[in-house]
Short mmCIF file of C-alpha atoms in Angstrom, two decimals:
data_model
loop_
_atom_site.label_atom_id
_atom_site.label_comp_id
_atom_site.label_asym_id
_atom_site.label_seq_id
_atom_site.Cartn_x
_atom_site.Cartn_y
_atom_site.Cartn_z
CA UNK R 1 -77.22 -72.97 84.28
CA UNK R 2 -74.53 -70.33 84.57
CA UNK R 3 -71.85 -73.02 84.24
CA UNK R 4 -73.44 -74.28 81.02
CA UNK R 5 -73.45 -70.77 79.57
CA UNK R 6 -69.82 -70.25 80.53
CA UNK R 7 -68.88 -73.63 79.05
CA UNK R 8 -70.68 -72.75 75.83
CA UNK R 9 -68.86 -69.41 75.65
CA UNK R 10 -65.50 -71.14 76.14
CA UNK R 11 -66.21 -73.57 73.32
CA UNK R 12 -67.26 -70.66 71.12
CA UNK R 13 -64.10 -68.74 71.96
CA UNK R 14 -61.93 -71.78 71.23
CA UNK R 15 -63.71 -72.33 67.92
CA UNK R 16 -63.25 -68.69 66.98
CA UNK R 17 -59.58 -68.76 67.94
CA UNK R 18 -59.10 -71.94 65.92
CA UNK R 19 -60.74 -70.41 62.84
CA UNK R 20 -58.75 -67.19 63.20
CA UNK R 21 -55.58 -69.22 63.63
CA UNK R 22 -56.27 -71.16 60.42
CA UNK R 23 -56.98 -67.94 58.50
CA UNK R 24 -53.77 -66.34 59.78
CA UNK R 25 -51.80 -69.48 58.87
CA UNK R 26 -53.24 -69.49 55.33
CA UNK R 27 -52.50 -65.80 54.90
CA UNK R 28 -48.97 -66.34 56.16
CA UNK R 29 -48.41 -69.21 53.71
CA UNK R 30 -49.78 -67.12 50.83
CA UNK R 31 -47.55 -64.19 51.84
CA UNK R 32 -44.47 -66.40 51.97
CA UNK R 33 -45.37 -67.98 48.63
CA UNK R 34 -45.71 -64.55 46.99
CA UNK R 35 -42.39 -63.39 48.45
CA UNK R 36 -40.66 -66.59 47.30
CA UNK R 37 -42.13 -66.26 43.78
CA UNK R 38 -41.05 -62.63 43.44
CA UNK R 39 -37.55 -63.43 44.73
CA UNK R 40 -37.11 -66.46 42.48
CA UNK R 41 -38.45 -64.69 39.40
CA UNK R 42 -36.13 -61.74 40.00
CA UNK R 43 -33.21 -64.13 40.48
CA UNK R 44 -34.04 -65.99 37.26
CA UNK R 45 -34.37 -62.85 35.15
CA UNK R 46 -31.15 -61.33 36.49
CA UNK R 47 -29.31 -64.66 36.09
CA UNK R 48 -30.31 -65.00 32.43
CA UNK R 49 -29.19 -61.46 31.78
CA UNK R 50 -25.67 -62.93 31.95
CA UNK R 51 -26.13 -66.71 31.61
CA UNK R 52 -27.67 -68.37 28.54
CA UNK R 53 -30.78 -70.47 29.35
CA UNK R 54 -29.76 -74.14 28.94
CA UNK R 55 -33.30 -75.32 28.09
CA UNK R 56 -36.96 -74.31 28.30
CA UNK R 57 -40.01 -76.11 29.66
CA UNK R 58 -41.36 -76.35 26.12
CA UNK R 59 -38.27 -78.26 24.99
CA UNK R 60 -38.74 -80.78 27.81
CA UNK R 61 -42.49 -81.12 27.16
CA UNK R 62 -41.95 -81.64 23.43
CA UNK R 63 -39.25 -84.21 24.19
CA UNK R 64 -41.67 -86.28 26.28
CA UNK R 65 -44.38 -85.85 23.62
CA UNK R 66 -42.02 -87.33 21.04
CA UNK R 67 -41.27 -90.27 23.33
CA UNK R 68 -45.01 -90.82 23.88
CA UNK R 69 -45.45 -90.93 20.09
CA UNK R 70 -42.74 -93.56 19.79
CA UNK R 71 -40.12 -91.16 18.43
CA UNK R 72 -36.57 -90.58 19.63
CA UNK R 73 -35.87 -87.88 22.19
CA UNK R 74 -34.80 -84.83 20.19
CA UNK R 75 -33.75 -81.35 21.29
CA UNK R 76 -31.69 -79.99 18.42
CA UNK R 77 -30.22 -76.64 19.49
CA UNK R 78 -26.97 -74.72 19.44
CA UNK R 79 -26.51 -71.33 21.05
CA UNK R 80 -25.06 -68.52 18.93
CA UNK R 81 -24.23 -65.03 20.13
CA UNK R 82 -26.14 -62.00 18.88
CA UNK R 83 -23.34 -60.97 16.50
CA UNK R 84 -23.30 -64.47 14.97
CA UNK R 85 -26.88 -64.09 13.73
CA UNK R 86 -27.31 -62.50 10.30
CA UNK R 87 -28.89 -59.04 10.34
CA UNK R 88 -31.64 -60.13 7.89
CA UNK R 89 -32.80 -62.73 10.43
CA UNK R 90 -33.15 -60.12 13.15
CA UNK R 91 -35.03 -57.86 10.77
CA UNK R 92 -37.25 -60.72 9.65
CA UNK R 93 -38.15 -61.55 13.28
CA UNK R 94 -39.11 -57.93 13.96
CA UNK R 95 -40.98 -57.60 10.67
CA UNK R 96 -42.93 -60.80 11.25
CA UNK R 97 -43.62 -60.72 14.98
CA UNK R 98 -43.25 -57.25 16.52
CA UNK R 99 -42.57 -54.24 14.31
CA UNK R 100 -42.54 -51.85 17.27
CA UNK R 101 -40.07 -54.04 19.19
CA UNK R 102 -37.40 -51.39 19.66
CA UNK R 103 -39.93 -48.73 20.68
CA UNK R 104 -42.39 -50.59 22.91
CA UNK R 105 -41.84 -51.52 26.54
CA UNK R 106 -42.87 -55.14 26.23
CA UNK R 107 -46.53 -54.60 25.33
CA UNK R 108 -48.12 -53.50 22.05
CA UNK R 109 -51.58 -52.43 23.13
CA UNK R 110 -52.75 -51.75 19.57
CA UNK R 111 -51.84 -55.29 18.55
CA UNK R 112 -53.57 -56.65 21.65
CA UNK R 113 -56.76 -54.70 20.84
CA UNK R 114 -56.74 -55.95 17.25
CA UNK R 115 -56.21 -59.54 18.42
CA UNK R 116 -59.10 -59.30 20.89
CA UNK R 117 -61.36 -57.85 18.20
CA UNK R 118 -60.46 -60.55 15.67
CA UNK R 119 -60.72 -63.35 18.23
CA UNK R 120 -64.24 -62.22 19.15
CA UNK R 121 -65.31 -62.78 15.53
CA UNK R 122 -63.34 -65.94 14.78
CA UNK R 123 -62.88 -69.39 16.32
CA UNK R 124 -59.21 -69.29 15.33
CA UNK R 125 -57.24 -67.53 18.07
CA UNK R 126 -54.83 -64.81 16.95
CA UNK R 127 -52.02 -63.67 19.24
CA UNK R 128 -50.97 -60.10 19.93
CA UNK R 129 -47.81 -60.88 21.86
CA UNK R 130 -44.62 -58.90 21.46
CA UNK R 131 -41.20 -60.50 21.11
CA UNK R 132 -40.57 -59.73 24.79
CA UNK R 133 -43.80 -61.47 25.82
CA UNK R 134 -42.93 -64.49 23.69
CA UNK R 135 -39.46 -64.59 25.25
CA UNK R 136 -40.97 -64.45 28.74
CA UNK R 137 -43.27 -67.35 27.87
CA UNK R 138 -40.56 -69.42 26.18
CA UNK R 139 -37.89 -69.01 28.86
CA UNK R 140 -39.87 -69.02 32.12
CA UNK R 141 -43.31 -70.50 31.52
CA UNK R 142 -45.26 -73.39 30.05
CA UNK R 143 -47.30 -73.38 26.80
CA UNK R 144 -50.98 -72.53 27.07
CA UNK R 145 -53.52 -69.71 26.95
CA UNK R 146 -54.93 -69.62 30.50
CA UNK R 147 -55.42 -66.31 32.30
CA UNK R 148 -53.02 -67.48 35.02
CA UNK R 149 -50.23 -68.07 32.52
CA UNK R 150 -50.93 -64.76 30.81
CA UNK R 151 -50.67 -63.05 34.18
CA UNK R 152 -47.29 -64.64 34.86
CA UNK R 153 -46.25 -63.73 31.30
CA UNK R 154 -47.07 -60.06 31.95
CA UNK R 155 -45.04 -60.12 35.18
CA UNK R 156 -41.97 -61.65 33.51
CA UNK R 157 -42.35 -59.27 30.56
CA UNK R 158 -42.07 -56.30 32.91
CA UNK R 159 -39.01 -57.80 34.61
CA UNK R 160 -37.30 -58.61 31.30
CA UNK R 161 -37.88 -55.11 29.94
CA UNK R 162 -36.50 -53.70 33.20
CA UNK R 163 -33.33 -55.76 33.48
CA UNK R 164 -32.47 -56.87 29.93
CA UNK R 165 -31.53 -54.82 26.89
CA UNK R 166 -33.40 -55.19 23.61
CA UNK R 167 -30.26 -56.79 22.21
CA UNK R 168 -30.30 -59.47 24.93
CA UNK R 169 -34.03 -60.08 24.45
CA UNK R 170 -33.57 -60.66 20.72
CA UNK R 171 -30.52 -62.87 21.30
CA UNK R 172 -32.37 -65.14 23.72
CA UNK R 173 -35.57 -65.10 21.65
CA UNK R 174 -33.82 -66.31 18.50
CA UNK R 175 -31.91 -68.96 20.43
CA UNK R 176 -34.78 -70.65 22.27
CA UNK R 177 -37.82 -70.31 20.00
CA UNK R 178 -39.29 -73.53 18.59
CA UNK R 179 -38.57 -73.72 14.85
CA UNK R 180 -39.57 -77.26 13.92
CA UNK R 181 -40.14 -80.73 15.34
CA UNK R 182 -37.37 -80.96 17.93
CA UNK R 183 -35.61 -77.92 16.44
CA UNK R 184 -34.93 -74.90 18.68
CA UNK R 185 -33.06 -71.71 17.98
CA UNK R 186 -31.92 -70.05 14.80
CA UNK R 187 -28.64 -71.96 14.37
CA UNK R 188 -30.34 -75.37 14.46
CA UNK R 189 -33.10 -74.11 12.15
CA UNK R 190 -30.64 -72.56 9.70
CA UNK R 191 -28.66 -75.79 9.48
CA UNK R 192 -31.76 -78.00 9.26
CA UNK R 193 -33.55 -76.00 6.55
CA UNK R 194 -30.74 -74.45 4.50
CA UNK R 195 -27.56 -76.26 5.59
CA UNK R 196 -25.93 -72.93 6.41
CA UNK R 197 -24.92 -71.15 9.64
CA UNK R 198 -27.19 -68.48 11.08
CA UNK R 199 -24.52 -65.87 10.34
CA UNK R 200 -24.96 -66.37 6.58
CA UNK R 201 -28.74 -66.37 6.24
CA UNK R 202 -30.03 -64.30 3.32
CA UNK R 203 -33.12 -62.08 3.27
CA UNK R 204 -35.22 -64.77 1.56
CA UNK R 205 -34.03 -67.51 3.90
CA UNK R 206 -34.65 -65.34 6.94
CA UNK R 207 -38.19 -64.54 5.81
CA UNK R 208 -38.80 -68.23 5.10
CA UNK R 209 -37.83 -69.12 8.69
CA UNK R 210 -39.64 -66.20 10.31
CA UNK R 211 -42.90 -67.06 8.56
CA UNK R 212 -43.15 -70.42 10.35
CA UNK R 213 -42.77 -68.98 13.89
CA UNK R 214 -46.52 -69.17 14.67
CA UNK R 215 -46.75 -72.90 13.84
CA UNK R 216 -43.27 -74.38 13.41
CA UNK R 217 -44.28 -78.05 13.64
CA UNK R 218 -47.01 -77.66 11.03
CA UNK R 219 -45.27 -75.39 8.51
CA UNK R 220 -41.97 -75.80 6.69
CA UNK R 221 -39.43 -73.13 5.75
CA UNK R 222 -38.41 -75.08 2.65
CA UNK R 223 -41.84 -76.29 1.51
CA UNK R 224 -44.07 -73.23 1.87
CA UNK R 225 -47.74 -73.25 0.94
CA UNK R 226 -49.24 -70.51 -1.21
CA UNK R 227 -50.34 -68.77 1.98
CA UNK R 228 -46.82 -68.91 3.43
CA UNK R 229 -45.29 -67.61 0.19
CA UNK R 230 -47.59 -64.59 0.40
CA UNK R 231 -46.65 -64.11 4.05
CA UNK R 232 -42.95 -64.27 3.12
CA UNK R 233 -43.52 -61.54 0.56
CA UNK R 234 -45.18 -59.35 3.21
CA UNK R 235 -42.36 -59.98 5.67
CA UNK R 236 -39.72 -59.00 3.11
CA UNK R 237 -41.74 -55.89 2.31
CA UNK R 238 -41.89 -54.98 6.01
CA UNK R 239 -38.17 -55.65 6.34
CA UNK R 240 -37.46 -52.98 3.72
CA UNK R 241 -39.77 -50.50 5.46
CA UNK R 242 -38.28 -50.96 8.93
CA UNK R 243 -35.17 -48.90 8.39
CA UNK R 244 -32.02 -49.47 10.47
CA UNK R 245 -32.39 -51.49 13.67
CA UNK R 246 -30.21 -50.02 16.40
CA UNK R 247 -29.92 -52.50 19.25
#
């Protein structure tokens, strides 16, 4: 009888050790995964402080979507430096997307509160993302609205605000943002819509491009609806109210 009890205890101890071993292994894997993610994300953010991102996940996804629809693969983009982008375009981006861009630290909590309030009363989702948040999403993440992606977006937003200047954020933002079907970045958009380089965009042209940022594959900078014309007017009005932008 005593031997049976001892044998039972040994099996119980082995089972407990096995379970504890599995738990420790899982925790170790999770710990290593977190360390690897933090290290890689830091490396990526610091790298793109000096190196221009060659592509984004959205560009690749859209390319495959075009192929699935029977269209040609198209990623129309051309990088231009910050000083090669017309000042009205920079002002239009700030006026349209993030008027507190130069003052905030990556998050506009008032805009987020307003978006949450409006989304609770409407089926149409309204974003409250800053230019830095949009840049984090465009450069490092995939499209979507899941809580997981938003969490990663917040993490990369903090890193970008820590290691990049506002000038660098705006430069990358205007060079990678989707601006039409297969069109990415302000130079490609400027040539496609107005047959002019980004350096020569006027106030009206800049507002016409900035107004389509929320839905660039649905809206057109050269064929605006009545709603978009009104939005362009508001953007130009905000551009005049912004004052000088000191990057």
